[in-house]
PDB file of C-alpha atoms in Angstrom:
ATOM      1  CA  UNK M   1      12.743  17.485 -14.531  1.00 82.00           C
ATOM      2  CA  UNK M   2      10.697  16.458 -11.761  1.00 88.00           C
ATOM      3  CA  UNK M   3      10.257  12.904 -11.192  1.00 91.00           C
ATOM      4  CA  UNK M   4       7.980  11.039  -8.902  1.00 95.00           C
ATOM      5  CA  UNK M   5       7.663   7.621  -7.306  1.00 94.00           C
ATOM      6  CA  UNK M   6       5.156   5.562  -5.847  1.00 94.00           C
ATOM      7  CA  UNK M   7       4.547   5.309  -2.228  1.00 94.00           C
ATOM      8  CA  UNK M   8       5.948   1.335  -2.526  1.00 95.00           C
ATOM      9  CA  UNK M   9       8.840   2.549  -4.158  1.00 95.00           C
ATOM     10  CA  UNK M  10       9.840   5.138  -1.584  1.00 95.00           C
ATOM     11  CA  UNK M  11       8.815   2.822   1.578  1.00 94.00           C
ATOM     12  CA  UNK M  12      10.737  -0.077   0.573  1.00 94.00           C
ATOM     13  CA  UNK M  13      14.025   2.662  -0.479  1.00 95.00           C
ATOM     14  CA  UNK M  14      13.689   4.291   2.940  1.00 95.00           C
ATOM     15  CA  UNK M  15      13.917   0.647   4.445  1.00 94.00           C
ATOM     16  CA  UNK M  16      17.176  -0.235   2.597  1.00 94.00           C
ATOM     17  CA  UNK M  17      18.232   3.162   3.454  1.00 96.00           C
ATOM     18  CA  UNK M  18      17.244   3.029   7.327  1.00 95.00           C
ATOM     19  CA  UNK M  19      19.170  -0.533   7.260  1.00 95.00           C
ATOM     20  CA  UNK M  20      22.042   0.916   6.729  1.00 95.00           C
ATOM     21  CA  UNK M  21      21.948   3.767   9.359  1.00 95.00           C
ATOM     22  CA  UNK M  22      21.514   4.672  13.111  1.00 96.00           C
ATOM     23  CA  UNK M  23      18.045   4.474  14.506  1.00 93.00           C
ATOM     24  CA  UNK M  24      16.433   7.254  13.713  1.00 94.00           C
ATOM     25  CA  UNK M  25      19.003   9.107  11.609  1.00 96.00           C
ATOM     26  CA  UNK M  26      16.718   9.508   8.659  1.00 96.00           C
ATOM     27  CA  UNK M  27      13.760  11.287  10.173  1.00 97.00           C
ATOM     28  CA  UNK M  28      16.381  13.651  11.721  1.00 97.00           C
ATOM     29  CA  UNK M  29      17.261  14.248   8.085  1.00 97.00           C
ATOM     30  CA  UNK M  30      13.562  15.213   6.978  1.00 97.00           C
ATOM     31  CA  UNK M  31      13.332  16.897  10.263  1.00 98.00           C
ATOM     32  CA  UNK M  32      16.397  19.020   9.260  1.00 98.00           C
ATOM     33  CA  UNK M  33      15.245  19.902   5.860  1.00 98.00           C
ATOM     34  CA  UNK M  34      11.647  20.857   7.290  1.00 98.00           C
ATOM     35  CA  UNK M  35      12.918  23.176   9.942  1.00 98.00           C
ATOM     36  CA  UNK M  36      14.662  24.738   7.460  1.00 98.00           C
ATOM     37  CA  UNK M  37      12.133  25.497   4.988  1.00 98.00           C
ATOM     38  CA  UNK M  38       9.794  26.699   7.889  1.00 98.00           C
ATOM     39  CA  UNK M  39      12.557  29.088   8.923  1.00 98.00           C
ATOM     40  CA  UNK M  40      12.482  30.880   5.822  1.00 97.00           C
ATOM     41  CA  UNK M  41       8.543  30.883   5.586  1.00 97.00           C
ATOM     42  CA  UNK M  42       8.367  32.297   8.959  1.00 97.00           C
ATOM     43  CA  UNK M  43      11.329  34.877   8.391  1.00 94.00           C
ATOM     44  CA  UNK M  44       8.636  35.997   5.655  1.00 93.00           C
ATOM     45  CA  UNK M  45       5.219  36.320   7.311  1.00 90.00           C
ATOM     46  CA  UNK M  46       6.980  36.883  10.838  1.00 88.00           C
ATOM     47  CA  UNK M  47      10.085  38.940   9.590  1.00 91.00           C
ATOM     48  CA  UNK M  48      12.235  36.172  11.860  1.00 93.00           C
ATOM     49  CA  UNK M  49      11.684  33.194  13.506  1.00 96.00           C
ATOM     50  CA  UNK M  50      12.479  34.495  16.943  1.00 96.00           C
ATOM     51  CA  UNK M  51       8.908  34.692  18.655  1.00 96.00           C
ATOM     52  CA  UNK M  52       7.487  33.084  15.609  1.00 96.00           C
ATOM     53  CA  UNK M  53       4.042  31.607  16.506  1.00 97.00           C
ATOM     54  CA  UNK M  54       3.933  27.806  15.096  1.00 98.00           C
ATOM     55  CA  UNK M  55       1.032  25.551  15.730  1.00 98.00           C
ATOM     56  CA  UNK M  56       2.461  22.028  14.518  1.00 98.00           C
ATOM     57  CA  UNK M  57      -0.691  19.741  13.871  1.00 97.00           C
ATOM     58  CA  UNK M  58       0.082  16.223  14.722  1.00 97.00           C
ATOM     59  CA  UNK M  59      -1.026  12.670  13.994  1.00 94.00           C
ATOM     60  CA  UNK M  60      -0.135   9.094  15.020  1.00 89.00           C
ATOM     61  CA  UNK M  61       2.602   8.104  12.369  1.00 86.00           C
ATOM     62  CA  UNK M  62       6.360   9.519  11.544  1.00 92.00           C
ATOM     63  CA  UNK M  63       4.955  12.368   9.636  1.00 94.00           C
ATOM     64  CA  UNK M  64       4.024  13.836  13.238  1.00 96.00           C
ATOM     65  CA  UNK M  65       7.235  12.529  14.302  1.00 97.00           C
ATOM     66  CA  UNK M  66       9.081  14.253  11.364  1.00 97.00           C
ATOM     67  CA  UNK M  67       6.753  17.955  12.299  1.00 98.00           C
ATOM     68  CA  UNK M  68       7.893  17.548  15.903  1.00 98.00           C
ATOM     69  CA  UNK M  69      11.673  17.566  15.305  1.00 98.00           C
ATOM     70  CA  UNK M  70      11.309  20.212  13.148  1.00 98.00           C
ATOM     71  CA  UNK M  71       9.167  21.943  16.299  1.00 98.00           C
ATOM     72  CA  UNK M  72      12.080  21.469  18.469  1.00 98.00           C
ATOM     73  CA  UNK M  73      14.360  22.681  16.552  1.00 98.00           C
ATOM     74  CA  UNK M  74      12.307  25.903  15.478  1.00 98.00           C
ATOM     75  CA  UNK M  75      11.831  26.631  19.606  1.00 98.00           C
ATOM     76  CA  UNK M  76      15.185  26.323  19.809  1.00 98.00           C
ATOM     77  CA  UNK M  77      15.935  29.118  17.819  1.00 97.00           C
ATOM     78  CA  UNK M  78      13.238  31.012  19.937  1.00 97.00           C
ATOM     79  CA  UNK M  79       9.982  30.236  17.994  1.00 97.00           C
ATOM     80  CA  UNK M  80       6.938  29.713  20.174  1.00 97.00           C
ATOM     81  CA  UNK M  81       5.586  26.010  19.163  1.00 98.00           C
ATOM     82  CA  UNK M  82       2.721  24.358  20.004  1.00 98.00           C
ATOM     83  CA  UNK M  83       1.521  20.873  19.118  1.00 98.00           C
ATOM     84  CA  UNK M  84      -1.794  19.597  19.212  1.00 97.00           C
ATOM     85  CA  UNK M  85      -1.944  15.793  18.631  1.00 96.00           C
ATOM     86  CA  UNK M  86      -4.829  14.562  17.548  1.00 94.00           C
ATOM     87  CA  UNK M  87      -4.554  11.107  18.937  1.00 91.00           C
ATOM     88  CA  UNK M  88      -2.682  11.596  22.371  1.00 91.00           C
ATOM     89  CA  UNK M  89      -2.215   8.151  22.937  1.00 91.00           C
ATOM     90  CA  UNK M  90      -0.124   7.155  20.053  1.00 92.00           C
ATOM     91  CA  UNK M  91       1.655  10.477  19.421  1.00 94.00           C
ATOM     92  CA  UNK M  92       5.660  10.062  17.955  1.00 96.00           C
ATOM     93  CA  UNK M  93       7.109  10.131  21.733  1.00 95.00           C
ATOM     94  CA  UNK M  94      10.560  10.510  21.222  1.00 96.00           C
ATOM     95  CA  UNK M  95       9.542  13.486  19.173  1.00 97.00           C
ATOM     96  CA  UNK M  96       7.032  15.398  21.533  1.00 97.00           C
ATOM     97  CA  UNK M  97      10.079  14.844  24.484  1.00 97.00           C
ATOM     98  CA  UNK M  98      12.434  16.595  21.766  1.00 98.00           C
ATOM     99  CA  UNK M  99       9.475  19.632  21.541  1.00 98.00           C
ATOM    100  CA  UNK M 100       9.675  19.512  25.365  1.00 98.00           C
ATOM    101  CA  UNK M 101      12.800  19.853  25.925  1.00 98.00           C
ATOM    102  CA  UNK M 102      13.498  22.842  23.339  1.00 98.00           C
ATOM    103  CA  UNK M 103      10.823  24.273  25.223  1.00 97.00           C
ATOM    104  CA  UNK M 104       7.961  23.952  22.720  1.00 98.00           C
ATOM    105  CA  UNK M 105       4.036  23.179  24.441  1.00 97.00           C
ATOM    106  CA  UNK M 106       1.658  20.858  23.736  1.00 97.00           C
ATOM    107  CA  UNK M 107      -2.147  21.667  23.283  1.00 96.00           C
ATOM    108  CA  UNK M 108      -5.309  19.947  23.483  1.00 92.00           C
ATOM    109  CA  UNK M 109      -7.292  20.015  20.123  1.00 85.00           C
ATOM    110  CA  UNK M 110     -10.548  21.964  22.064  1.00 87.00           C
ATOM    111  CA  UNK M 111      -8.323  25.238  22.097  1.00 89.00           C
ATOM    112  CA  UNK M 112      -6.874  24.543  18.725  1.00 94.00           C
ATOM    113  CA  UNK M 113      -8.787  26.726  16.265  1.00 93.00           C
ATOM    114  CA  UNK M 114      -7.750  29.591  18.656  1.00 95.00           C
ATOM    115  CA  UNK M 115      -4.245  28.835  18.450  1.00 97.00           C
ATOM    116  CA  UNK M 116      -4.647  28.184  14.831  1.00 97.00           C
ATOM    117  CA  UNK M 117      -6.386  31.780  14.395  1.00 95.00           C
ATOM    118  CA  UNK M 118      -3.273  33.058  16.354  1.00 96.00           C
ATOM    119  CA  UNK M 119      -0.241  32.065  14.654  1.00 97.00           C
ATOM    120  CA  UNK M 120       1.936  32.707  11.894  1.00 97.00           C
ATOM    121  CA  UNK M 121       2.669  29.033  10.433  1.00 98.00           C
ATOM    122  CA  UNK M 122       0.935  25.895  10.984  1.00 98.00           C
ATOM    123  CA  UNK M 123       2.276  23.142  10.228  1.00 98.00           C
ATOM    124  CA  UNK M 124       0.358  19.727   8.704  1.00 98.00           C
ATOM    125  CA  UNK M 125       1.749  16.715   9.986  1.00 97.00           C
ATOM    126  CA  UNK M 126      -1.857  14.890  10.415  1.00 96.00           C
ATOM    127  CA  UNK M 127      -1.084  12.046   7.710  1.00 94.00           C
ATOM    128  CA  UNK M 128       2.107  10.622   5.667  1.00 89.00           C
ATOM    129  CA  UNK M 129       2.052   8.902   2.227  1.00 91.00           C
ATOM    130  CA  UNK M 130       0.194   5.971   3.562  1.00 85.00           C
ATOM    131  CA  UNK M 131      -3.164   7.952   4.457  1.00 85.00           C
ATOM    132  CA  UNK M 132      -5.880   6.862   1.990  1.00 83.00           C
ATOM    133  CA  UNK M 133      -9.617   9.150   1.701  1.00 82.00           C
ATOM    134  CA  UNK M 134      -9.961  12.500   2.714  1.00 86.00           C
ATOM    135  CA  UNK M 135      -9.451  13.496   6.659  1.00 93.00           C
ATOM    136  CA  UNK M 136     -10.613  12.142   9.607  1.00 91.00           C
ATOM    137  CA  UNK M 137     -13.641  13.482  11.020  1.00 92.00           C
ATOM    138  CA  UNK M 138     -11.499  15.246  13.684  1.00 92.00           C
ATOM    139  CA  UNK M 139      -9.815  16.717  11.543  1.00 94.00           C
ATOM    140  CA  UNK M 140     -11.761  18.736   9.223  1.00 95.00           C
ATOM    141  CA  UNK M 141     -11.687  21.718  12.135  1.00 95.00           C
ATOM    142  CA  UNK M 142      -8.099  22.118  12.176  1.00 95.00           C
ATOM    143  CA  UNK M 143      -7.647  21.981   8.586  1.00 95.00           C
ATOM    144  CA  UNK M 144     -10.325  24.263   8.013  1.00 95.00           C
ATOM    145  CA  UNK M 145      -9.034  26.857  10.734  1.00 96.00           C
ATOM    146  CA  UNK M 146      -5.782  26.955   9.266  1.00 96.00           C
ATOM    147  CA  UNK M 147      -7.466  27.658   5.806  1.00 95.00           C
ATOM    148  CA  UNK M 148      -9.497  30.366   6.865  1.00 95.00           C
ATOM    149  CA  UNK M 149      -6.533  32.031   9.306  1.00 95.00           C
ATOM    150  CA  UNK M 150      -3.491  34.458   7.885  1.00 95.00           C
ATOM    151  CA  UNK M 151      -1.113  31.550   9.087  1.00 97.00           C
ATOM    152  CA  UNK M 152       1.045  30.111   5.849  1.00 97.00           C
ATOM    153  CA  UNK M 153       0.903  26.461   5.897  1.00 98.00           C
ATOM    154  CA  UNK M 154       3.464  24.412   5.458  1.00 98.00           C
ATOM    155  CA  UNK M 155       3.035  20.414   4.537  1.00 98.00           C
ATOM    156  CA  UNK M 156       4.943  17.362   5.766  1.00 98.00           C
ATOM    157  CA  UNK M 157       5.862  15.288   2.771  1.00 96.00           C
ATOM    158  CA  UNK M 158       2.286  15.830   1.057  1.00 95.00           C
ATOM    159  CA  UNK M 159      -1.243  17.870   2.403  1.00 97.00           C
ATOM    160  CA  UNK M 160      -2.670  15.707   4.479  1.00 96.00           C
ATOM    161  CA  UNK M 161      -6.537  14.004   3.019  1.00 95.00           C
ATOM    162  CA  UNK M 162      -4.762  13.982  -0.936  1.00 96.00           C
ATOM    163  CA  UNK M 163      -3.846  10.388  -2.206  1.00 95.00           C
ATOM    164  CA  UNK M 164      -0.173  10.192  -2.893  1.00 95.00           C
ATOM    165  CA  UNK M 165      -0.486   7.609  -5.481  1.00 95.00           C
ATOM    166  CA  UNK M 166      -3.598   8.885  -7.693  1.00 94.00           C
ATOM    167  CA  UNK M 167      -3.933  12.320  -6.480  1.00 94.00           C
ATOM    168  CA  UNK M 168      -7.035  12.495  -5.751  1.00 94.00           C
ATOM    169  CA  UNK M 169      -9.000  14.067  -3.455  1.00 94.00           C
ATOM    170  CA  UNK M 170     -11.397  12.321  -1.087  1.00 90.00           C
ATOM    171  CA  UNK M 171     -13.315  15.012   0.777  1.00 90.00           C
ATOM    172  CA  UNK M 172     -11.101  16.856   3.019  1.00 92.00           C
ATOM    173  CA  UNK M 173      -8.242  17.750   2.671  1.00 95.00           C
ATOM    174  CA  UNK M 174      -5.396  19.784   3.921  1.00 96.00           C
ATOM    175  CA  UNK M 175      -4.598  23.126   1.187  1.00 96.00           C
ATOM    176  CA  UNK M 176      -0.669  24.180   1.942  1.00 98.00           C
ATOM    177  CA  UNK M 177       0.995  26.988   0.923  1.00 98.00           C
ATOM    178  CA  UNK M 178       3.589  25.213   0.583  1.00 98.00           C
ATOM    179  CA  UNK M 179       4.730  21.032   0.788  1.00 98.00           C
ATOM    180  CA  UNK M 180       8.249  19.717   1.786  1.00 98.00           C
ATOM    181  CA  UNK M 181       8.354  16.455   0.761  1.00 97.00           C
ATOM    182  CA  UNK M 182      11.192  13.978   1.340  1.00 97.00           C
ATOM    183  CA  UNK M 183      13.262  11.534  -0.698  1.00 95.00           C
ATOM    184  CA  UNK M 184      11.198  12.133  -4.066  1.00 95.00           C
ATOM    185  CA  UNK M 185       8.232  13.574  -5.501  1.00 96.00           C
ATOM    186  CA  UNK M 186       4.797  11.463  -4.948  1.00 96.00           C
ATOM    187  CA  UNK M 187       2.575  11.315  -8.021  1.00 95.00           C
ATOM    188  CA  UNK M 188      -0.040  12.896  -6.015  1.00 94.00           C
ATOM    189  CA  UNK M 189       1.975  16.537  -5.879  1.00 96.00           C
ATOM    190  CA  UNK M 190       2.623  16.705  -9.265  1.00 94.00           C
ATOM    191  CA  UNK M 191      -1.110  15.256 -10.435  1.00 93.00           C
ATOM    192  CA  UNK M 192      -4.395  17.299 -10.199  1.00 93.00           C
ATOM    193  CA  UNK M 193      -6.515  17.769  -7.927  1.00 94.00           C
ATOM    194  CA  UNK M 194      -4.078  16.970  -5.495  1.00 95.00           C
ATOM    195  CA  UNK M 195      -1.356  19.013  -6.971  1.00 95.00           C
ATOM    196  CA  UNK M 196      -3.775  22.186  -6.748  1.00 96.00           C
ATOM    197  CA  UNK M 197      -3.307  21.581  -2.363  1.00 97.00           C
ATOM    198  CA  UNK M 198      -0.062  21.052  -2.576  1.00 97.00           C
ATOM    199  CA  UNK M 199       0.890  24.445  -3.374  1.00 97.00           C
ATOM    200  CA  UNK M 200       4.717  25.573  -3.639  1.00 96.00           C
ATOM    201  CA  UNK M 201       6.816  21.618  -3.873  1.00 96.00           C
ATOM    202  CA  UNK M 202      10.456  21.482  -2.027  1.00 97.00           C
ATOM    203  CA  UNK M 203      12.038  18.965  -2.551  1.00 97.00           C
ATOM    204  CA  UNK M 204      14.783  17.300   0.572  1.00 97.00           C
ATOM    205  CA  UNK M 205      17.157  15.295  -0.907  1.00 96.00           C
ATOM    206  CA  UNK M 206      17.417  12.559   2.566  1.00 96.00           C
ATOM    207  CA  UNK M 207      19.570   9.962   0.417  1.00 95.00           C
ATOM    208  CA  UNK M 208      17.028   7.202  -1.048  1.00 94.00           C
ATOM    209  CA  UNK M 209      18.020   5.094  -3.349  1.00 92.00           C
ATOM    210  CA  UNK M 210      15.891   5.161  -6.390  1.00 92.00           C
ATOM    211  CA  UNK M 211      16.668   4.234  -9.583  1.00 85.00           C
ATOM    212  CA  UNK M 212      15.088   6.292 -12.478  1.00 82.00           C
ATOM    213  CA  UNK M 213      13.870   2.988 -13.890  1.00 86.00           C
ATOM    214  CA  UNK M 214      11.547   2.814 -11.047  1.00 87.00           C
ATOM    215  CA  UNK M 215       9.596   6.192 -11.657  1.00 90.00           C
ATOM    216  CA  UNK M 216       5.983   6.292 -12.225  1.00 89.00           C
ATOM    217  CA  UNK M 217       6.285   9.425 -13.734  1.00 87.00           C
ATOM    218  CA  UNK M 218       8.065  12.580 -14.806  1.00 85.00           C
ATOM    219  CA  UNK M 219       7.214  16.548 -15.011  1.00 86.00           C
ATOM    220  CA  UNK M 220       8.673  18.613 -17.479  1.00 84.00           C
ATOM    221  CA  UNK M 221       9.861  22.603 -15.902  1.00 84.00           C
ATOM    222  CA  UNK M 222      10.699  25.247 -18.004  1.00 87.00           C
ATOM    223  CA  UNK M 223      14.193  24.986 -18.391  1.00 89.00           C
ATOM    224  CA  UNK M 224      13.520  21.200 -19.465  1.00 85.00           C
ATOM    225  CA  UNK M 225      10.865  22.744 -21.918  1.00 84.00           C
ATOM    226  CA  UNK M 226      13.639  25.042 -23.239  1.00 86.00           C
ATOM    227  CA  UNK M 227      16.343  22.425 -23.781  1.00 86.00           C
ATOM    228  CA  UNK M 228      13.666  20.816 -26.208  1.00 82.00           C
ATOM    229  CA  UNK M 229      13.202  23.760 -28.589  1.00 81.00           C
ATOM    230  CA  UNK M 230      15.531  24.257 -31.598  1.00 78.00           C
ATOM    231  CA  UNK M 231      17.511  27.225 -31.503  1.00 81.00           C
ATOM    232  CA  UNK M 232      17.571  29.669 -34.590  1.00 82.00           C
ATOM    233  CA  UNK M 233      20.220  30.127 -36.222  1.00 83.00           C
ATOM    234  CA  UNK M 234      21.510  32.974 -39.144  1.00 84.00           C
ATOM    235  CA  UNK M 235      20.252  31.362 -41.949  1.00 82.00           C
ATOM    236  CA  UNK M 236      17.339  29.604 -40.282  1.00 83.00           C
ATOM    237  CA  UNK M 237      13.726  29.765 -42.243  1.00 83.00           C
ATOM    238  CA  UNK M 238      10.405  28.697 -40.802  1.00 78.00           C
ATOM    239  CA  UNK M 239      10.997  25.206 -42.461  1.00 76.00           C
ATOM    240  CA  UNK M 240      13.795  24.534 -40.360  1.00 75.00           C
ATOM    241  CA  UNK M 241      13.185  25.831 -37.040  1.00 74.00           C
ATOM    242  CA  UNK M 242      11.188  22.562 -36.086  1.00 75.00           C
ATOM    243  CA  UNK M 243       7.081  22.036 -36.559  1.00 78.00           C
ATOM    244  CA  UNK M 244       4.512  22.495 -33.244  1.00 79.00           C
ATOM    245  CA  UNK M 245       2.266  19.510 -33.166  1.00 81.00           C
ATOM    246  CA  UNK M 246      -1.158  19.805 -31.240  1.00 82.00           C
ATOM    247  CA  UNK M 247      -2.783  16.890 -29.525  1.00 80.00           C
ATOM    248  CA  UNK M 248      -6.063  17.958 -28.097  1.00 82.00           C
ATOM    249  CA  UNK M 249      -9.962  17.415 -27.935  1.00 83.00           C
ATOM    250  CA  UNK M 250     -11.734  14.517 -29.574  1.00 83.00           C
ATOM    251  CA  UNK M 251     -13.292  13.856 -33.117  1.00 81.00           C
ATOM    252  CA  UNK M 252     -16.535  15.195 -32.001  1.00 85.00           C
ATOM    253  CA  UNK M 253     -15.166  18.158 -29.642  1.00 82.00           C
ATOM    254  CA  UNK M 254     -12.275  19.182 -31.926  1.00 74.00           C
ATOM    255  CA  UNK M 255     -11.421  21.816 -29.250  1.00 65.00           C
TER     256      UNK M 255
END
């Protein structure tokens, strides 16, 4: 079972949670969990991470913050990693000095779409949970460079440009082959359109507290699906083995 919370639910859990721990433990967390998962994608489209090309696209907020860490951590296991933030001014600082000092560069965003073209994973750390319509005008480039390169793409918490409440889709947006997301699912990567750019979901368990009271909603998976059929026994007939009922289509499109 998959279950998903809204983006108030999660911010005010990872405030009770960040209360309670050293500054800047819980983005080392998500960090952690990120590296990881782009560690495997790379040992499959790179066949290691060692000399792994990794463009890490970053914007103003802790999701860039969260994709640097996981940069640093990625050179330091040889990776070459670029970031290119997209507002200079107000990138996650302590993060980009962590890229730095694992020996990771930063990029301007006029060579980006080369870069992009060039590497093996990108990585979309452009906007968290809070980012509402599609992306931001400077944007679109990047986004659409990564889509149209061989580079997998990996998402920081959700694709970037998808709502995380509604999931929808507001022009552009980020499409990931995959989406680590942190805490708990968000509506959005379980909820079409949105769910269709989310591609593969990974879930990091980083320790929220959230009570299953407080979900907006749940997604049945298979094995969930299975539980709920009735199993067969010897003398079992068709009158006992349970009866399918089909909601779908309207009175005047039956369906």
């Amino acid at each position: 079972m998959r279950t998903a919370y809204s983006v108030e639910t999660v911010r005010n859990a990872e405030r009770e949670l960040m209360a309670r721990l050293p500054e800047g433990a819980l983005m080392q967390r998500a960090a952690a969990g990120l590296a990881a998962a782009c560690a495997q994608v790379l040992g499959r489209v790179a066949g290691r991470v060692y000399g792994g090309r990794v463009v890490l696209l970053v914007g103003s907020g802790d999701n860039g913050g969260d994709a640097l860490y996981a940069g640093a951590r990625l050179a330091r296991r040889g990776a070459g990693v670029t970031a290119v933030p997209l507002s200079p001014d107000r990138v996650h600082g302590a993060g980009l000095a962590a890229l730095r000092r694992a020996g990771g560069r930063v990029a301007g965003s006029d060579g980006a779409r080369e870069l992009i073209e060039r590497a093996d994973l990108v990585v979309d750390g452009i906007v968290g949970i809070g980012g509402k319509g599609g992306l931001r005008e400077e944007a679109v480039p990047l986004a659409q460079a990564a889509a149209r390169s061989r580079a997998s793409v990996v998402a920081v918490d959700l694709p970037s440009g998808v709502d995380a409440d509604t999931g929808q889709v507001h022009g552009a947006a980020v499409r990931a082959d995959l989406t680590v997301t942190f805490g708990a699912h968000k509506p959005g990567l379980l909820i079409d359109p949105a769910r269709e750019y989310a591609g593969s979901v990974r879930l990091v368990d980083i320790g929220l507290p959230l009570p299953d009271e407080a979900a907006e909603l749940e997604a049945l998976q298979h094995a969930d699906v299975a539980r709920l059929l009735p199993v067969p026994g010897v003398e079992s007939d068709k009158y006992r083995r349970g009866v399918v009922g089909i909601a779908a289509g309207s009175a005047p499109y039956p369906g």
